[in-house]
Structures are given as structure tokens and as C-alpha cells.
C-alpha positions as CSV (number, residue, x, y, z in Angstrom):
1,M,81.3,-3.0,-207.6
2,K,79.9,-6.5,-207.2
3,I,80.0,-8.8,-210.2
4,H,76.2,-8.8,-210.6
5,T,76.2,-5.0,-210.8
6,A,79.2,-4.9,-213.1
7,A,77.6,-7.4,-215.5
8,V,74.7,-4.9,-216.0
9,H,76.5,-1.6,-215.9
10,A,80.3,-1.9,-216.8
11,G,81.1,-0.6,-220.2
12,D,77.6,0.8,-220.8
13,R,76.1,4.3,-220.7
14,K,78.9,6.4,-222.2
15,K,78.3,10.1,-222.8
16,P,78.5,10.9,-226.5
17,G,76.8,14.3,-226.0
18,K,73.9,15.7,-224.0
19,H,72.1,12.4,-224.0
20,I,73.0,9.0,-222.5
21,P,71.8,5.9,-224.3
22,V,70.5,3.2,-221.9
23,T,72.5,0.5,-224.0
24,T,75.7,0.8,-225.9
25,P,75.0,1.8,-229.6
26,I,76.2,-0.4,-232.4
27,H,78.9,1.5,-234.3
28,T,79.3,0.0,-237.8
29,A,81.8,2.6,-239.1
30,A,85.0,1.1,-240.7
31,S,86.8,4.4,-240.3
32,Y,86.4,7.9,-238.7
33,F,86.7,11.5,-239.7
34,Y,88.5,14.2,-237.7
35,G,88.6,17.9,-238.3
36,E,92.4,17.9,-238.7
37,S,94.7,15.3,-240.3
38,E,97.2,15.8,-237.5
39,I,94.7,14.5,-234.9
40,L,93.9,11.5,-237.1
41,D,97.6,10.8,-237.4
42,K,98.0,10.9,-233.6
43,V,95.1,8.6,-233.2
44,F,96.6,6.1,-235.6
45,G,99.9,6.4,-233.7
46,H,98.2,5.9,-230.4
47,E,99.4,9.2,-229.1
48,V,95.9,10.4,-228.3
49,E,92.7,8.4,-227.6
50,G,90.2,8.0,-230.4
51,Y,89.0,5.7,-233.1
52,A,90.6,5.6,-236.6
53,Y,90.0,2.2,-238.1
54,A,87.7,-0.7,-237.0
55,R,90.4,-3.3,-237.1
56,Y,92.2,-1.3,-234.4
57,D,89.3,-0.4,-232.2
58,N,85.5,0.2,-232.2
59,P,83.3,2.0,-229.6
60,T,80.9,-1.0,-229.3
61,N,83.8,-3.4,-228.9
62,A,85.5,-1.1,-226.5
63,A,82.4,-1.1,-224.3
64,L,82.3,-4.9,-224.3
65,E,86.0,-5.1,-223.5
66,E,85.7,-2.8,-220.6
67,L,82.9,-5.0,-219.3
68,L,85.0,-8.2,-219.7
69,A,88.0,-6.6,-218.0
70,S,85.8,-5.5,-215.1
71,L,84.3,-9.0,-214.7
72,E,87.8,-10.7,-214.7
73,G,89.4,-8.1,-212.4
74,A,91.6,-6.6,-215.0
75,A,90.1,-3.1,-215.0
76,P,91.3,-0.1,-213.0
77,S,89.5,0.1,-209.6
78,A,89.3,2.5,-206.7
79,E,92.0,0.4,-205.0
80,S,94.3,0.5,-208.0
81,P,93.2,3.4,-210.3
82,E,96.5,3.3,-212.3
83,A,96.3,-0.5,-213.1
84,R,96.8,-1.2,-216.7
85,G,94.8,-4.0,-218.1
86,G,91.8,-4.9,-220.2
87,A,90.4,-7.2,-222.8
88,L,90.3,-7.9,-226.5
89,A,87.0,-9.2,-228.0
90,T,87.6,-11.7,-230.8
91,S,85.5,-13.5,-233.4
92,S,85.5,-16.8,-231.5
93,G,87.0,-18.5,-228.5
94,M,89.3,-20.5,-230.7
95,V,90.8,-17.5,-232.4
96,A,91.2,-15.9,-228.9
97,L,93.3,-18.9,-227.9
98,Q,95.3,-19.0,-231.1
99,A,96.1,-15.3,-230.9
100,T,97.2,-15.7,-227.3
101,L,99.4,-18.7,-228.0
102,L,101.1,-17.0,-231.0
103,T,101.6,-13.8,-229.0
104,C,103.0,-15.7,-226.0
105,L,105.4,-17.7,-228.1
106,A,106.6,-15.0,-230.5
107,E,109.8,-14.4,-228.5
108,R,109.8,-17.4,-226.3
109,R,110.5,-21.1,-226.6
110,K,108.1,-22.6,-229.1
111,K,106.8,-25.2,-226.7
112,V,103.4,-25.5,-225.0
113,L,102.9,-27.6,-221.9
114,C,99.2,-28.5,-222.0
115,A,96.8,-30.0,-219.6
116,E,95.9,-33.6,-220.8
117,A,92.2,-33.0,-220.0
118,L,91.2,-30.4,-222.5
119,Y,88.6,-29.2,-225.1
120,G,89.0,-31.3,-228.2
121,A,89.2,-28.4,-230.6
122,T,92.1,-27.0,-228.5
123,V,94.0,-30.2,-229.0
124,K,93.4,-30.0,-232.7
125,L,94.6,-26.4,-232.8
126,L,97.8,-27.4,-231.1
127,M,98.5,-30.7,-232.9
128,N,97.0,-30.1,-236.4
129,M,97.5,-26.3,-236.9
130,L,100.4,-25.1,-234.8
131,E,102.7,-28.1,-234.7
132,P,103.4,-28.0,-238.5
133,F,104.7,-24.4,-237.9
134,G,107.3,-25.7,-235.3
135,I,105.3,-25.3,-232.1
136,E,105.8,-28.4,-230.0
137,T,103.1,-29.6,-227.5
138,R,103.4,-31.9,-224.6
139,F,100.6,-33.0,-222.3
140,V,100.6,-33.4,-218.5
141,D,98.2,-34.2,-215.7
142,I,97.7,-30.6,-214.5
143,C,96.4,-32.0,-211.1
144,D,99.6,-33.9,-210.4
145,E,102.0,-31.4,-209.0
146,A,105.0,-33.7,-209.2
147,A,104.4,-34.6,-212.8
148,L,103.9,-30.9,-213.7
149,A,107.1,-29.9,-212.0
150,K,109.0,-32.6,-213.8
151,A,107.5,-31.7,-217.2
152,L,108.4,-28.0,-216.6
153,E,112.0,-28.9,-215.8
154,T,112.5,-31.3,-218.7
155,F,110.4,-29.8,-221.4
156,Q,111.1,-26.1,-220.7
157,P,107.9,-24.7,-222.3
158,G,107.3,-21.1,-223.3
159,C,103.8,-21.3,-221.9
160,V,101.5,-23.6,-219.9
161,L,97.9,-24.0,-221.1
162,M,95.0,-25.2,-218.9
163,E,91.3,-24.8,-218.3
164,T,89.9,-23.7,-214.9
165,V,87.4,-26.5,-215.2
166,S,88.3,-28.9,-218.0
167,N,85.9,-29.5,-220.8
168,P,84.2,-32.0,-220.6
169,I,85.4,-34.2,-217.6
170,L,85.7,-31.3,-215.1
171,R,89.3,-31.6,-213.8
172,V,90.3,-28.7,-211.6
173,G,94.0,-27.8,-211.0
174,D,95.4,-25.6,-208.3
175,L,95.7,-22.3,-210.2
176,A,97.9,-20.4,-207.8
177,R,100.4,-23.3,-207.4
178,I,100.4,-24.0,-211.2
179,A,101.1,-20.3,-211.8
180,E,103.9,-20.3,-209.2
181,L,105.6,-23.4,-210.8
182,S,105.1,-22.0,-214.4
183,H,106.7,-18.7,-213.5
184,A,109.6,-20.3,-211.7
185,A,110.3,-22.2,-215.0
186,K,110.0,-18.9,-216.9
187,A,106.8,-20.0,-218.6
188,L,103.7,-17.9,-219.0
189,L,100.3,-19.3,-217.9
190,I,97.2,-19.2,-220.2
191,V,93.9,-20.2,-218.6
192,D,90.7,-20.9,-220.5
193,N,88.0,-19.7,-218.1
194,T,85.0,-20.5,-220.3
195,F,83.5,-23.3,-218.1
196,A,84.0,-21.5,-214.8
197,T,83.3,-17.9,-215.8
198,P,84.5,-15.0,-213.6
199,L,81.5,-15.6,-211.3
200,L,83.3,-18.7,-209.9
201,V,87.0,-17.8,-210.3
202,R,89.1,-15.0,-211.7
203,P,92.4,-16.6,-212.9
204,L,94.4,-13.4,-213.0
205,E,94.0,-13.0,-209.3
206,H,95.6,-16.4,-208.9
207,G,98.7,-15.6,-211.0
208,A,97.6,-16.4,-214.6
209,D,99.1,-14.2,-217.3
210,Y,96.3,-14.5,-219.8
211,V,92.6,-15.5,-219.6
212,V,90.6,-16.6,-222.6
213,H,86.9,-17.2,-223.1
214,S,84.5,-18.4,-225.6
215,L,81.8,-15.7,-225.2
216,T,79.4,-18.1,-227.1
217,K,78.9,-20.2,-224.0
218,Y,77.9,-19.1,-220.5
219,L,78.7,-15.4,-220.9
220,S,76.5,-14.5,-223.9
221,G,74.2,-17.4,-223.0
222,H,71.5,-17.0,-225.7
223,G,73.0,-19.2,-228.4
224,D,72.9,-16.4,-231.0
225,V,76.4,-15.0,-231.1
226,M,79.8,-16.4,-231.8
227,G,82.7,-14.7,-230.0
228,G,85.8,-14.9,-227.8
229,A,87.9,-12.8,-225.5
230,I,91.4,-12.4,-224.2
231,I,92.0,-10.6,-220.9
232,A,95.4,-9.6,-219.6
233,R,97.3,-6.9,-217.7
234,G,100.0,-4.4,-218.5
235,E,102.5,-5.1,-221.3
236,K,100.8,-8.5,-222.0
237,L,97.6,-6.7,-223.1
238,E,99.6,-4.3,-225.3
239,E,101.3,-7.2,-227.0
240,I,97.9,-8.8,-227.7
241,R,96.5,-5.5,-229.1
242,A,99.6,-5.0,-231.3
243,M,99.1,-8.5,-232.8
244,S,95.4,-7.8,-233.3
245,R,95.9,-4.6,-235.3
246,V,97.9,-6.6,-237.8
247,V,96.1,-10.0,-237.9
248,G,92.6,-8.7,-237.3
249,P,90.8,-11.5,-235.2
250,I,88.3,-8.9,-234.0
251,L,84.6,-9.3,-233.1
252,G,82.0,-7.5,-235.2
253,P,80.0,-4.7,-233.6
254,F,76.7,-6.5,-233.9
255,E,78.1,-9.5,-232.1
256,A,79.7,-7.3,-229.5
257,Y,76.3,-5.7,-228.8
258,L,74.7,-9.1,-228.5
259,A,77.4,-10.4,-226.1
260,M,76.9,-7.3,-223.9
261,R,73.2,-7.9,-223.8
262,G,73.7,-11.5,-222.8
263,I,76.3,-10.8,-220.1
264,K,73.8,-8.6,-218.2
265,T,72.0,-11.8,-217.1
266,F,75.0,-14.1,-216.9
267,P,75.4,-14.1,-213.1
268,L,71.8,-15.0,-212.6
269,R,71.9,-17.7,-215.3
270,M,75.1,-19.2,-214.0
271,E,73.8,-19.4,-210.5
272,R,70.7,-21.3,-211.7
273,Q,72.7,-23.5,-214.0
274,C,75.0,-24.5,-211.1
275,R,72.0,-25.3,-208.9
276,N,70.4,-27.4,-211.8
277,A,73.7,-29.2,-212.4
278,A,73.9,-30.1,-208.7
279,A,70.4,-31.5,-208.8
280,V,71.1,-33.6,-211.9
281,A,74.3,-34.9,-210.4
282,A,72.6,-35.9,-207.2
283,F,70.0,-37.8,-209.1
284,L,72.5,-39.6,-211.4
285,R,74.8,-40.5,-208.5
286,T,72.1,-42.9,-207.1
287,H,70.8,-44.2,-210.4
288,P,71.5,-47.9,-210.9
289,A,72.2,-47.4,-214.7
290,I,75.0,-44.9,-214.2
291,E,78.5,-46.4,-213.9
292,Q,80.6,-43.2,-213.7
293,E,79.7,-39.6,-213.0
294,Y,82.0,-36.5,-213.4
295,Y,81.0,-33.7,-211.1
296,L,83.0,-31.2,-209.1
297,D,82.0,-32.3,-205.7
298,D,82.5,-36.0,-206.4
299,P,85.1,-37.3,-203.9
300,A,86.2,-39.9,-206.5
């Protein structure tokens, strides 16, 4: 399924009964009834599929998560129907990143090797919030392979954190090579794909272990919902979900519905935004008042 089609259809149109809603309903229930307590107990224990408590799972959120996994290439497909992977929708992009870092480092070295060109709030999270709890951060030019290799050898991080396209000065590292170097150093790779979106690149396909998003930006696109997402495969996703059931960084069902509504048009919006950006960059590049421009096709 092409990404334009997946954006419109993935996760939607479940069959609750004889009718099929054209959009995913908003399920506000905090808990769920079952005819027998034994079934409820098995749902709580994850022995059978179902919904028990909204902090664990919610049908509206599950639809959004299926959509996000499809967009990022983490959902089962015709080529790999047994593939285990998916997403967790969170209340913001920052809590998605925080939850991923804490899960990654739970049983690993409490060190983060981080791209030096990075979103300001991410730097504050690392330095002001996580460092007092014993998580050490070191910064490196993610585009300098020699510097990265040296930092991995000397610092020995538990994980490497980068953005596909850095916010705001648009630095782009070699994802596949960075993943290779990180894994050789026994470090996990976390990639913030907010700026690029899965329309431009899917980091899991290049070796990333976790992908995080701020849904608030390009994916939702309407400026009316705050949300985030974590996408991973296999055991890594299960570890994220186990953490979520205890900590509860989940997205509300109304926000999940709004995010799904926005994602239906995201490929079209992203294509137009890229074209507009190219036109603005071309204009600014020749303007006498502009000293420096940051744009992805700039040879400088």
C-alpha cells in the first residue's frame, strides 16, 4: 500500500458489528465490561486480545497506532505478515522522547551520545531533567563519521540520539552508517523523524531501533492537537508498552481522533510544503540582504 493510501485508510474502518463507520469512533471509556471475570483477567494479563483499562490501551488510540506503524514501515505486511512491530501514541513529542530514552537506558549504560545540532527542548530534557538523575550526555557532530566513531569508542553510550533533519539548521546524517556504527558499539539508535516525516524517510528501514515523532507538527498539521509517537519493532516495542502501562504517557482519545484526521492529508500537505520551501529558498539565496541560508540542497 502506497503511503498516500495508507495515510487515508490504515487503522480506520474497523468492524464493530454489522455496520462499518467511515471514521474511527472516539472511545472515551476508562474501563470495559466482560461477561466473565476470567476473560477480563486474561485481557489484563495480555493472554487474549481486548481492552481493559484506558492507560493500557484504547480502540481509538490503537487505530492511530496502527496507522503510524504502517506509515513508518513497522506494521505487518504481505511480504512479512509475522513481523512484530507497532507504535505507541503519547501526549506530546517530548514525552515520547523521554519515555524512549528511559526505556532504552533502563538496563544499559546511562549515557546518551547526542547530535550537537538538535531541538532546543530536547537539549533541556537531557541536561536539565535527565542529567540530575545520573544520565550523562555528550554531544557530537553526527555528520562527521570520524568524530562519531571516536565518541562511540571513548564515551561508550547506551544510546545514540539524532534527528533525521535537525531542528532548526537542517543537518542530515547518514542514517544507515550511524546505525551500523552505533550497533557495533552496542548502543541503540533513537531517531526523531518529526521534520522529515515518513513521506521522506523511514528510519527503521535504515537500522534505527526507535523512531519518535511530535504529531503536533507535520503529521497532524492543523495546529489543534498536541501529541507524540514512538515506533519500534519486536521486543523494543513491548518494552515501550510495558513502561507505558506503568507511567501512563498516553494520548487522549479525542487527540488521537484529531491526529488521525490530520494524517489523512499529510502526504499532500508535505509535498506542497516541500515545494513552497524550495521556492522560498531559491528566492532568499539570491537576495542581497541574506548572509546565510540553511536549506537541504545548499552545497555549502
